[in-house]
Amino acid sequence: MNESPEKVNTPLDPDLMYADLEKKIRAAGHSMDLGRIRAAYDMAKRAHEGQLRKDGSPYVTHCVAAADISVDLGLDEDSICAALLHDVIEDTALTHADIAHSFGSAVADIVEGVTKLTRVQYTSKEDEQMENLRKMLMAMAKDIRVILIKIADRLHNMRTMDYQTPDKQRTKSLETMEIYAPIAHRLGMQQAKWELEDLSLRYLDPAGYKEITDYLNSRMADLEGFMSSVDEKIQTRLESEGIQASIFSRIKHVYSIYRKMYAQKLDINGIFDLCAFRVIVDSLPDCYNVLGVIHDMFKPVPGRFKDYISTPKPNMYQSLHTTVIGSEGIPFEVQIRTWEMHHTAEYGIAAHWKYKMDGGGSAVREGDEEKFAWVRHLLEDQQESDAQDFFHDLKIDMFADEVFVFSPKGDVINLPAGATPIDFAYNIHSDVGNHMVGAKVNGRIVTFDYALQNGDIVEIRTSKSAPGPSRDWLNIVKSGSARTKIKQWYKKERREENILRGMEMLEDELRHNDLDLDDMQDEAIMAPVLKRLSYATADDMYAAIGYGGVTAVRVANRMRDEQKALLAEKKSVLDKVSAAAERREERARKEGKAVHGILVEGLDNCLVKFSRCCTPVPGDEIIGFITRGQGVSIHRKDCQNYRRRKADDASEGRWIKVTWASQITDSYVTTITIAAKDRSGLVMDIATVLNSLNAKVRNLSARDNSGLALVVITLEVQGSAELRQIMNKLAAVPSVTEVSRNGTRG
C-alpha cells in the first residue's frame, strides 16, 4: 500500500463500491461464483480495517477499485479475488497460507506475486529499478495475471494521485511512464497504456498537459461537429455498400498529441489530425472492403497506410490504419478491424481471458499460451541471478521499437531500438555528446557503435579537450535528435571543413553518375541550382552538404537536370563538335588499319596490346605508348601510370595518339574492384547481379581487410556503356561502399 493514514471528510463507501462491482460482473455475463468473490471482499475488508487512504476513505476501497478494473480487463474469477486481496500480505497480518486455505493456491500465488514486486528495500535507486523490473518479468513468466493486477493497482493509484505530495506524484508518474505504460503496451493493453500515459503526463508536465486539454476543450464543439459529420458520411456509404459496421470516433489522447508536438517541434496549433475514427466489422474480408470505401470517399495521405492485420505487431495488435483528408482539408486517422481484433487491441493479453487448470494446478490460458511465452523465454535459467548479472546477461525483448537503459545514478533513459552510447550521450545533453570521448556499459568499455540493450547501465566519458563529434557518428546514431545535434555542431563549428567535405561528397556523387564537378560549376548550371535550393553562394551549399543539411544526391540530381536543359539549348553546337570528331576519325581510318579495334596515328598494322594497369575498353579516352620491341601499349587517359609518366623526360616522344575504330566487334577484358562492409552473403549477392546482367566473368576473388571486403572481378565487355551498367548495378548491392576501375587511384 505504501500510504500513510490521513483522515479527510469525504470518505468513499466500500460496500456501495462492492455492490457496483457485483452488478458489473453480472452485466458482463461472466460465469463467476459471486459468493467466493464476496468472501474475498469480506476478508480484505476485515484485514484492512482501520487503514485509510490519503483521501480518508477506507483502504479497502482501493482494493475494490483494482478488482473493478480487473473486470474491465476481462480477467477471471481467481484474478478478481486476488485483486481484492492484493495488498493483504504486504499490509496486514494475513499470510500466503491463510489465502490458500480459503481461496486456493492459485489466488494465494497471485497475491504473493503482486506483493513481491514492491516488498524489498534497496540501498540505491539503481538497484531498486533493476530489481523491480526483473521481478516483474519473473512474475509475468510464472503467471501473467500478476502483472495485469499490478497494472490495475497502478492505474487506480494514478487516478487518485491528487492526494499525494508533489514529490511522490512526480516519482510515481515517472515510474509509470517508464515501466508500467511500456509493459501495458507490450502486453497489447492500449486502453490502460493511454490512460497511464495521460495521467503521468498530468504530473510530469502540468503546463504542457493543461495547454493541450485547454485547447481541446476550447475546440470541443467544432471537433465533435466534425466527427459527427464524418461518422454519418462513413455510416451512410457503408450501408449503401451493404457492409455492416460500427463506427466510433474520438479525440486522440493527450500524451499522443504531446509527443507529436515535441517530436515535430510544433505548437498545439500545428497539430491538425486530432481526430481518429474506428470502424469495426464482423469479418476479415470486410476490413479490406471498408478500406477501399474509405479511400474512395477521402484522399489518402501517402505513406500513412499500415496493414497490421497481415503483419501484426509483437503485442498481438491487428488493425488497418490509414490517414485521409476530408473535404474540409482536415486529416484524420481511420482504424479498421474486426470485433475480435478490437478486443485484443483494447485489452491485449487480457482479452477473452479463460483458464483451465492443468495437472499441476497452475493457470494456463486456453489456446493462447504462446502469445506470452516470450516472457518465459526471457527468464530461462535466470531466476537465481542477482539484479546486475540479470541485466548484464539477459537480452530483454520487451519492446519491439525502443530500448531503455540506466544512467549510473539509476535514471531510466528511453531510446530507439538499436541506439548506441552516442544516442544516450546526446539524450542527456548536447554538451555531453559533443565532448564525449568514450563510454562504458555495465562497467566495461564499449565501442561507440555498441547497440545498447534493455537494462544496460551506461556511463559516458567526456573531456573538455574533445575534438567534437565525428562525422561517422551520423551513420551510427539511431535517434533523430542525436543526428540533429551533431549536424548543428558541425554547422556552427566547422564551416571551412564543411565546405571542403561538401565539395568532396558532391564530386564523388557526380562521379558515380559520370559527371564532373568542374563542368557543373559553369554559371549557367550553378546559378539556377543555387536558386532552386535556396542558397546564396556555392560555399553555402557545399557547407550544407558537409554538415548534412542537404544530401549530395539531391544537389547532384539538380545539377544533372540543369545540365540536361543546358545541353538541349546547345544541341546545335554539340552536333557540330560531333561532326568534327567524326571527320577526324575518318581521317585516322584512312591513315591506318585498325588492330584489335585500335587506330594508331601514322602507323599501319602495328602490334597493339592493352595495358594491364588500367584495362581500357571502347568508349574510354585512350593514349598509346611505344614500347621497346612490343608495339604500342594502350592506356586510359585517366590511368595513374600515364598521368605519372607523361611528364617524364625518359618517356618524351614515346606517347602517341590512338583512337577507337568506328566499328568494333571484339570483347575487351577489364578489371574492377568492389569495396564493401564485410557481411555474410556479400559475394553471393554480387554473383547474382552479375548473372542477371549476363556478364562474362573471367575471374572473381575476395578478401577481408579488417572488416572491409575487397572483391576483384575480371570480366569481358564490349564497351564503357556496358561496363558502367554493371558497375552501377553492383554499387546498389547492400553494404557496397565503392565500385572502381583499376588504374585510376594514385
Short mmCIF file of C-alpha atoms in Angstrom, two decimals, residues 101-472:
data_model
loop_
_atom_site.label_atom_id
_atom_site.label_comp_id
_atom_site.label_asym_id
_atom_site.label_seq_id
_atom_site.Cartn_x
_atom_site.Cartn_y
_atom_site.Cartn_z
CA HIS A 101 -6.68 -22.15 2.77
CA SER A 102 -9.72 -20.00 1.86
CA PHE A 103 -9.30 -19.45 -1.88
CA GLY A 104 -6.75 -21.95 -3.19
CA SER A 105 -3.08 -21.79 -4.08
CA ALA A 106 -3.66 -20.01 -7.41
CA VAL A 107 -5.13 -16.92 -5.75
CA ALA A 108 -2.52 -17.01 -2.97
CA ASP A 109 0.31 -17.24 -5.52
CA ILE A 110 -1.01 -14.26 -7.48
CA VAL A 111 -1.31 -12.14 -4.32
CA GLU A 112 2.20 -13.13 -3.24
CA GLY A 113 3.50 -12.32 -6.74
CA VAL A 114 1.99 -8.82 -6.61
CA THR A 115 3.40 -8.33 -3.08
CA LYS A 116 6.93 -9.29 -4.10
CA LEU A 117 7.00 -6.53 -6.70
CA THR A 118 7.23 -3.82 -4.02
CA ARG A 119 8.28 -5.54 -0.80
CA VAL A 120 12.08 -5.42 -0.76
CA GLN A 121 14.07 -2.34 0.32
CA TYR A 122 17.17 -1.32 -1.64
CA THR A 123 20.32 0.61 -0.96
CA SER A 124 20.16 2.60 -4.23
CA LYS A 125 17.64 3.77 -6.79
CA GLU A 126 19.58 1.88 -9.44
CA ASP A 127 19.26 -1.45 -7.61
CA GLU A 128 15.60 -0.79 -6.89
CA GLN A 129 14.69 -0.08 -10.50
CA MET A 130 16.65 -3.03 -11.86
CA GLU A 131 15.31 -5.47 -9.29
CA ASN A 132 11.72 -4.22 -9.68
CA LEU A 133 11.77 -4.77 -13.42
CA ARG A 134 13.45 -8.13 -13.02
CA LYS A 135 10.79 -9.23 -10.54
CA MET A 136 8.02 -8.04 -12.81
CA LEU A 137 9.35 -10.13 -15.66
CA MET A 138 9.77 -13.14 -13.42
CA ALA A 139 6.23 -12.72 -12.09
CA MET A 140 4.91 -12.42 -15.64
CA ALA A 141 6.70 -15.61 -16.61
CA LYS A 142 5.15 -17.50 -13.72
CA ASP A 143 1.61 -16.14 -14.08
CA ILE A 144 0.78 -13.24 -16.38
CA ARG A 145 -2.16 -12.29 -14.15
CA VAL A 146 0.29 -10.91 -11.56
CA ILE A 147 1.35 -8.04 -13.78
CA LEU A 148 -2.21 -7.46 -15.01
CA ILE A 149 -3.40 -6.94 -11.44
CA LYS A 150 -0.34 -4.78 -10.74
CA ILE A 151 -1.30 -2.61 -13.72
CA ALA A 152 -4.87 -2.35 -12.36
CA ASP A 153 -3.41 -1.39 -8.96
CA ARG A 154 -1.16 1.27 -10.52
CA LEU A 155 -3.95 2.61 -12.72
CA HIS A 156 -6.20 3.28 -9.73
CA ASN A 157 -3.32 4.83 -7.78
CA MET A 158 -2.67 7.19 -10.70
CA ARG A 159 -6.37 8.09 -10.85
CA THR A 160 -6.20 9.15 -7.19
CA MET A 161 -2.74 10.75 -7.25
CA ASP A 162 -4.10 14.22 -6.41
CA TYR A 163 -3.91 13.41 -2.71
CA GLN A 164 -0.17 12.65 -2.77
CA THR A 165 2.69 15.09 -2.25
CA PRO A 166 4.14 16.76 -5.40
CA ASP A 167 7.36 14.79 -4.99
CA LYS A 168 5.55 11.47 -4.82
CA GLN A 169 3.29 12.46 -7.70
CA ARG A 170 6.30 13.04 -9.92
CA THR A 171 8.21 9.94 -8.74
CA LYS A 172 5.25 7.61 -9.28
CA SER A 173 4.34 9.24 -12.59
CA LEU A 174 7.89 8.86 -13.91
CA GLU A 175 7.95 5.20 -12.87
CA THR A 176 4.56 4.70 -14.51
CA MET A 177 5.67 6.33 -17.75
CA GLU A 178 8.96 4.45 -17.90
CA ILE A 179 7.92 0.98 -16.73
CA TYR A 180 4.18 0.36 -16.37
CA ALA A 181 2.95 2.08 -19.55
CA PRO A 182 5.57 0.32 -21.72
CA ILE A 183 4.68 -3.04 -20.15
CA ALA A 184 0.99 -2.38 -20.83
CA HIS A 185 1.98 -1.55 -24.41
CA ARG A 186 4.00 -4.75 -24.79
CA LEU A 187 1.01 -6.72 -23.49
CA GLY A 188 -1.23 -5.01 -26.04
CA MET A 189 -3.33 -3.21 -23.41
CA GLN A 190 -3.81 0.04 -25.31
CA GLN A 191 -6.62 1.47 -23.17
CA ALA A 192 -4.59 1.02 -19.99
CA LYS A 193 -1.44 2.33 -21.69
CA TRP A 194 -3.15 5.51 -22.90
CA GLU A 195 -4.68 6.28 -19.52
CA LEU A 196 -1.43 5.61 -17.67
CA GLU A 197 0.44 7.93 -20.06
CA ASP A 198 -2.11 10.73 -19.82
CA LEU A 199 -2.28 10.56 -16.02
CA SER A 200 1.52 10.51 -15.76
CA LEU A 201 1.88 13.49 -18.09
CA ARG A 202 -0.52 15.47 -15.89
CA TYR A 203 2.08 15.43 -13.10
CA LEU A 204 5.31 15.28 -15.12
CA ASP A 205 4.49 18.36 -17.23
CA PRO A 206 1.41 20.08 -15.75
CA ALA A 207 1.81 23.13 -18.01
CA GLY A 208 2.05 21.06 -21.17
CA TYR A 209 -0.87 18.88 -20.11
CA LYS A 210 -3.02 21.94 -19.34
CA GLU A 211 -2.15 23.61 -22.64
CA ILE A 212 -3.39 20.60 -24.60
CA THR A 213 -6.53 19.97 -22.52
CA ASP A 214 -7.49 23.67 -22.57
CA TYR A 215 -7.05 23.75 -26.33
CA LEU A 216 -9.15 20.61 -26.82
CA ASN A 217 -11.86 21.96 -24.53
CA SER A 218 -11.95 25.25 -26.43
CA ARG A 219 -12.38 23.42 -29.74
CA MET A 220 -14.56 20.60 -28.49
CA ALA A 221 -17.75 21.82 -30.16
CA ASP A 222 -16.02 22.12 -33.55
CA LEU A 223 -14.26 18.77 -33.18
CA GLU A 224 -17.44 16.98 -32.15
CA GLY A 225 -19.29 18.53 -35.10
CA PHE A 226 -16.54 17.40 -37.47
CA MET A 227 -16.50 13.87 -36.06
CA SER A 228 -20.30 13.61 -36.22
CA SER A 229 -20.29 14.71 -39.86
CA VAL A 230 -17.58 12.26 -40.90
CA ASP A 231 -19.19 9.47 -38.85
CA GLU A 232 -22.50 9.99 -40.65
CA LYS A 233 -20.86 10.09 -44.10
CA ILE A 234 -18.99 6.82 -43.50
CA GLN A 235 -22.02 5.08 -41.99
CA THR A 236 -24.28 6.10 -44.90
CA ARG A 237 -21.77 4.98 -47.51
CA LEU A 238 -21.08 1.63 -45.83
CA GLU A 239 -24.81 0.91 -45.56
CA SER A 240 -25.21 1.65 -49.26
CA GLU A 241 -22.39 -0.86 -49.93
CA GLY A 242 -24.14 -3.47 -47.78
CA ILE A 243 -21.39 -3.51 -45.12
CA GLN A 244 -22.50 -3.84 -41.51
CA ALA A 245 -20.18 -1.81 -39.29
CA SER A 246 -19.99 0.04 -36.01
CA ILE A 247 -18.23 3.40 -36.16
CA PHE A 248 -16.65 5.16 -33.21
CA SER A 249 -14.87 8.50 -33.16
CA ARG A 250 -12.59 10.00 -30.54
CA ILE A 251 -10.15 12.79 -29.84
CA LYS A 252 -6.59 11.47 -29.72
CA HIS A 253 -5.32 11.06 -26.18
CA VAL A 254 -3.35 13.86 -24.61
CA TYR A 255 0.06 12.19 -24.42
CA SER A 256 -0.11 11.21 -28.11
CA ILE A 257 -0.64 14.87 -29.04
CA TYR A 258 2.08 15.96 -26.58
CA ARG A 259 4.61 13.53 -28.03
CA LYS A 260 3.86 14.65 -31.58
CA MET A 261 4.27 18.32 -30.61
CA TYR A 262 7.74 17.71 -29.23
CA ALA A 263 8.86 15.18 -31.84
CA GLN A 264 7.95 17.53 -34.70
CA LYS A 265 8.69 20.76 -32.78
CA LEU A 266 5.14 22.04 -33.29
CA ASP A 267 2.88 24.08 -31.06
CA ILE A 268 -0.65 22.88 -30.42
CA ASN A 269 -1.98 24.95 -33.36
CA GLY A 270 0.26 22.98 -35.69
CA ILE A 271 -1.40 19.66 -34.87
CA PHE A 272 -4.25 19.04 -37.30
CA ASP A 273 -5.02 15.32 -37.09
CA LEU A 274 -6.64 15.44 -33.65
CA CYS A 275 -9.50 13.08 -34.50
CA ALA A 276 -9.48 9.35 -35.06
CA PHE A 277 -12.22 7.02 -36.26
CA ARG A 278 -12.59 3.32 -35.67
CA VAL A 279 -14.66 1.09 -37.96
CA ILE A 280 -15.42 -2.35 -36.51
CA VAL A 281 -16.81 -5.08 -38.77
CA ASP A 282 -17.72 -8.73 -38.44
CA SER A 283 -15.27 -10.38 -40.84
CA LEU A 284 -11.72 -10.07 -42.14
CA PRO A 285 -12.76 -9.52 -45.81
CA ASP A 286 -14.95 -6.62 -44.69
CA CYS A 287 -11.86 -4.88 -43.23
CA TYR A 288 -10.35 -4.58 -46.69
CA ASN A 289 -13.72 -3.74 -48.26
CA VAL A 290 -14.10 -0.85 -45.81
CA LEU A 291 -10.56 0.31 -46.60
CA GLY A 292 -11.46 0.55 -50.28
CA VAL A 293 -14.57 2.55 -49.46
CA ILE A 294 -12.67 4.96 -47.18
CA HIS A 295 -10.01 5.56 -49.83
CA ASP A 296 -12.76 6.19 -52.39
CA MET A 297 -14.50 8.70 -50.10
CA PHE A 298 -11.43 10.58 -48.88
CA LYS A 299 -7.97 11.33 -50.23
CA PRO A 300 -5.35 9.03 -48.65
CA VAL A 301 -2.17 10.62 -47.29
CA PRO A 302 0.81 8.93 -49.00
CA GLY A 303 2.96 6.81 -46.71
CA ARG A 304 0.40 6.75 -43.91
CA PHE A 305 -1.19 3.34 -44.57
CA LYS A 306 -0.25 0.43 -42.31
CA ASP A 307 -1.51 -3.14 -42.56
CA TYR A 308 -1.17 -4.62 -39.09
CA ILE A 309 -3.60 -7.42 -39.98
CA SER A 310 -1.27 -9.23 -42.36
CA THR A 311 1.71 -8.24 -40.20
CA PRO A 312 0.58 -7.99 -36.55
CA LYS A 313 2.61 -6.03 -34.03
CA PRO A 314 4.62 -8.06 -31.49
CA ASN A 315 1.94 -7.32 -28.87
CA MET A 316 -0.72 -9.12 -30.97
CA TYR A 317 -2.27 -5.87 -32.23
CA GLN A 318 -4.10 -6.20 -35.56
CA SER A 319 -5.80 -3.41 -37.49
CA LEU A 320 -5.68 -1.47 -40.73
CA HIS A 321 -4.51 2.13 -40.28
CA THR A 322 -4.92 4.83 -42.88
CA THR A 323 -4.76 8.61 -42.70
CA VAL A 324 -7.01 10.51 -45.09
CA ILE A 325 -8.01 14.11 -45.76
CA GLY A 326 -11.67 15.11 -45.74
CA SER A 327 -13.39 17.76 -47.82
CA GLU A 328 -12.63 20.30 -45.09
CA GLY A 329 -8.92 19.73 -45.66
CA ILE A 330 -8.52 18.21 -42.19
CA PRO A 331 -6.51 14.97 -41.93
CA PHE A 332 -7.80 12.18 -39.71
CA GLU A 333 -6.91 8.58 -38.97
CA VAL A 334 -9.21 5.62 -39.61
CA GLN A 335 -8.61 2.25 -37.97
CA ILE A 336 -10.43 -0.77 -39.37
CA ARG A 337 -10.68 -4.07 -37.52
CA THR A 338 -12.95 -6.96 -36.57
CA TRP A 339 -14.55 -7.23 -33.14
CA GLU A 340 -12.06 -9.89 -32.10
CA MET A 341 -9.18 -7.65 -33.16
CA HIS A 342 -10.83 -4.78 -31.29
CA HIS A 343 -10.98 -6.70 -28.01
CA THR A 344 -7.33 -7.68 -28.42
CA ALA A 345 -6.36 -4.10 -29.27
CA GLU A 346 -8.12 -2.72 -26.20
CA TYR A 347 -7.12 -5.31 -23.63
CA GLY A 348 -4.25 -7.20 -25.27
CA ILE A 349 -3.28 -10.34 -23.50
CA ALA A 350 -6.16 -9.88 -21.07
CA ALA A 351 -8.76 -10.17 -23.85
CA HIS A 352 -11.01 -13.26 -23.89
CA TRP A 353 -9.43 -14.49 -20.65
CA LYS A 354 -10.28 -18.14 -19.96
CA TYR A 355 -8.30 -20.52 -17.82
CA LYS A 356 -8.16 -24.23 -17.49
CA MET A 357 -6.28 -25.88 -14.68
CA ASP A 358 -3.51 -28.23 -15.72
CA GLY A 359 -2.40 -31.23 -13.75
CA GLY A 360 -0.05 -29.19 -11.57
CA GLY A 361 -2.71 -26.65 -10.69
CA SER A 362 -1.12 -23.72 -12.48
CA ALA A 363 -3.19 -21.38 -14.62
CA VAL A 364 -2.87 -21.73 -18.38
CA ARG A 365 -4.70 -19.55 -20.84
CA GLU A 366 -6.65 -21.73 -23.22
CA GLY A 367 -5.20 -21.62 -26.71
CA ASP A 368 -3.07 -18.52 -26.14
CA GLU A 369 -0.07 -19.79 -24.17
CA GLU A 370 2.42 -18.86 -26.90
CA LYS A 371 1.26 -15.26 -27.02
CA PHE A 372 3.15 -14.56 -23.83
CA ALA A 373 5.66 -17.38 -23.93
CA TRP A 374 8.24 -14.71 -24.85
CA VAL A 375 8.26 -13.67 -21.19
CA ARG A 376 9.22 -17.16 -20.07
CA HIS A 377 11.95 -17.37 -22.70
CA LEU A 378 13.49 -14.19 -21.33
CA LEU A 379 13.91 -15.66 -17.89
CA GLU A 380 15.08 -19.17 -18.62
CA ASP A 381 17.77 -20.13 -16.13
CA GLN A 382 17.87 -16.57 -14.74
CA GLN A 383 15.79 -16.90 -11.57
CA GLU A 384 18.86 -17.22 -9.32
CA SER A 385 20.83 -14.32 -10.78
CA ASP A 386 21.26 -11.06 -8.92
CA ALA A 387 19.88 -7.88 -10.46
CA GLN A 388 23.14 -6.66 -12.04
CA ASP A 389 24.04 -10.00 -13.60
CA PHE A 390 20.49 -10.37 -14.80
CA PHE A 391 20.62 -7.15 -16.78
CA HIS A 392 24.13 -7.80 -17.99
CA ASP A 393 23.43 -11.25 -19.38
CA LEU A 394 19.77 -11.04 -20.37
CA LYS A 395 18.69 -9.59 -23.70
CA ILE A 396 15.25 -8.27 -22.86
CA ASP A 397 12.96 -8.44 -25.86
CA MET A 398 10.35 -6.39 -24.09
CA PHE A 399 9.70 -3.78 -26.75
CA ALA A 400 9.99 -4.10 -30.49
CA ASP A 401 10.69 -0.44 -31.14
CA GLU A 402 12.50 1.00 -28.14
CA VAL A 403 15.19 0.31 -25.58
CA PHE A 404 15.55 1.70 -22.09
CA VAL A 405 18.81 1.91 -20.20
CA PHE A 406 20.02 3.30 -16.90
CA SER A 407 22.36 6.15 -16.09
CA PRO A 408 24.90 5.49 -13.29
CA LYS A 409 22.51 7.32 -10.95
CA GLY A 410 19.68 4.97 -11.80
CA ASP A 411 17.70 7.28 -14.09
CA VAL A 412 15.88 5.44 -16.88
CA ILE A 413 16.52 6.71 -20.41
CA ASN A 414 14.29 5.59 -23.30
CA LEU A 415 15.94 5.36 -26.72
CA PRO A 416 15.08 3.86 -30.12
CA ALA A 417 15.87 0.19 -30.60
CA GLY A 418 19.49 -0.25 -31.72
CA ALA A 419 20.56 3.00 -30.06
CA THR A 420 24.24 3.50 -29.21
CA PRO A 421 26.14 5.24 -26.40
CA ILE A 422 26.23 8.30 -28.65
CA ASP A 423 22.42 8.43 -28.65
CA PHE A 424 22.50 8.11 -24.87
CA ALA A 425 25.02 10.96 -24.51
CA TYR A 426 23.02 13.36 -26.65
CA ASN A 427 19.83 12.37 -24.83
CA ILE A 428 21.46 13.62 -21.62
CA HIS A 429 22.64 16.94 -23.12
CA SER A 430 24.21 18.30 -26.30
CA ASP A 431 27.40 19.19 -24.41
CA VAL A 432 27.75 15.62 -23.14
CA GLY A 433 27.54 14.31 -26.70
CA ASN A 434 29.83 16.96 -28.17
CA HIS A 435 32.53 16.29 -25.54
CA MET A 436 32.17 12.51 -25.49
CA VAL A 437 35.45 10.57 -25.71
CA GLY A 438 34.35 7.11 -24.59
CA ALA A 439 31.66 5.00 -22.98
CA LYS A 440 31.26 2.18 -20.50
CA VAL A 441 28.34 -0.22 -20.42
CA ASN A 442 27.88 -2.28 -17.27
CA GLY A 443 31.40 -1.28 -16.22
CA ARG A 444 33.07 -2.33 -19.48
CA ILE A 445 34.49 -0.05 -22.16
CA VAL A 446 32.50 -0.36 -25.39
CA THR A 447 32.85 1.00 -28.91
CA PHE A 448 30.78 3.97 -29.99
CA ASP A 449 28.63 1.78 -32.26
CA TYR A 450 27.74 -0.68 -29.49
CA ALA A 451 23.99 -1.44 -29.66
CA LEU A 452 22.52 -0.72 -26.23
CA GLN A 453 20.38 -3.44 -24.65
CA ASN A 454 17.45 -3.04 -22.30
CA GLY A 455 18.74 -2.68 -18.73
CA ASP A 456 22.30 -1.65 -19.64
CA ILE A 457 23.94 0.82 -17.26
CA VAL A 458 25.64 3.45 -19.43
CA GLU A 459 28.43 5.79 -18.36
CA ILE A 460 29.71 8.47 -20.75
CA ARG A 461 33.32 9.71 -20.51
CA THR A 462 33.81 13.34 -21.54
CA SER A 463 36.73 15.71 -21.93
CA LYS A 464 36.89 19.49 -22.33
CA SER A 465 39.60 18.98 -24.95
CA ALA A 466 37.48 16.57 -27.01
CA PRO A 467 37.63 17.41 -30.74
CA GLY A 468 33.84 17.18 -31.04
CA PRO A 469 31.63 14.64 -32.78
CA SER A 470 32.95 12.61 -35.68
CA ARG A 471 31.06 12.70 -38.94
CA ASP A 472 30.92 8.91 -38.82
#
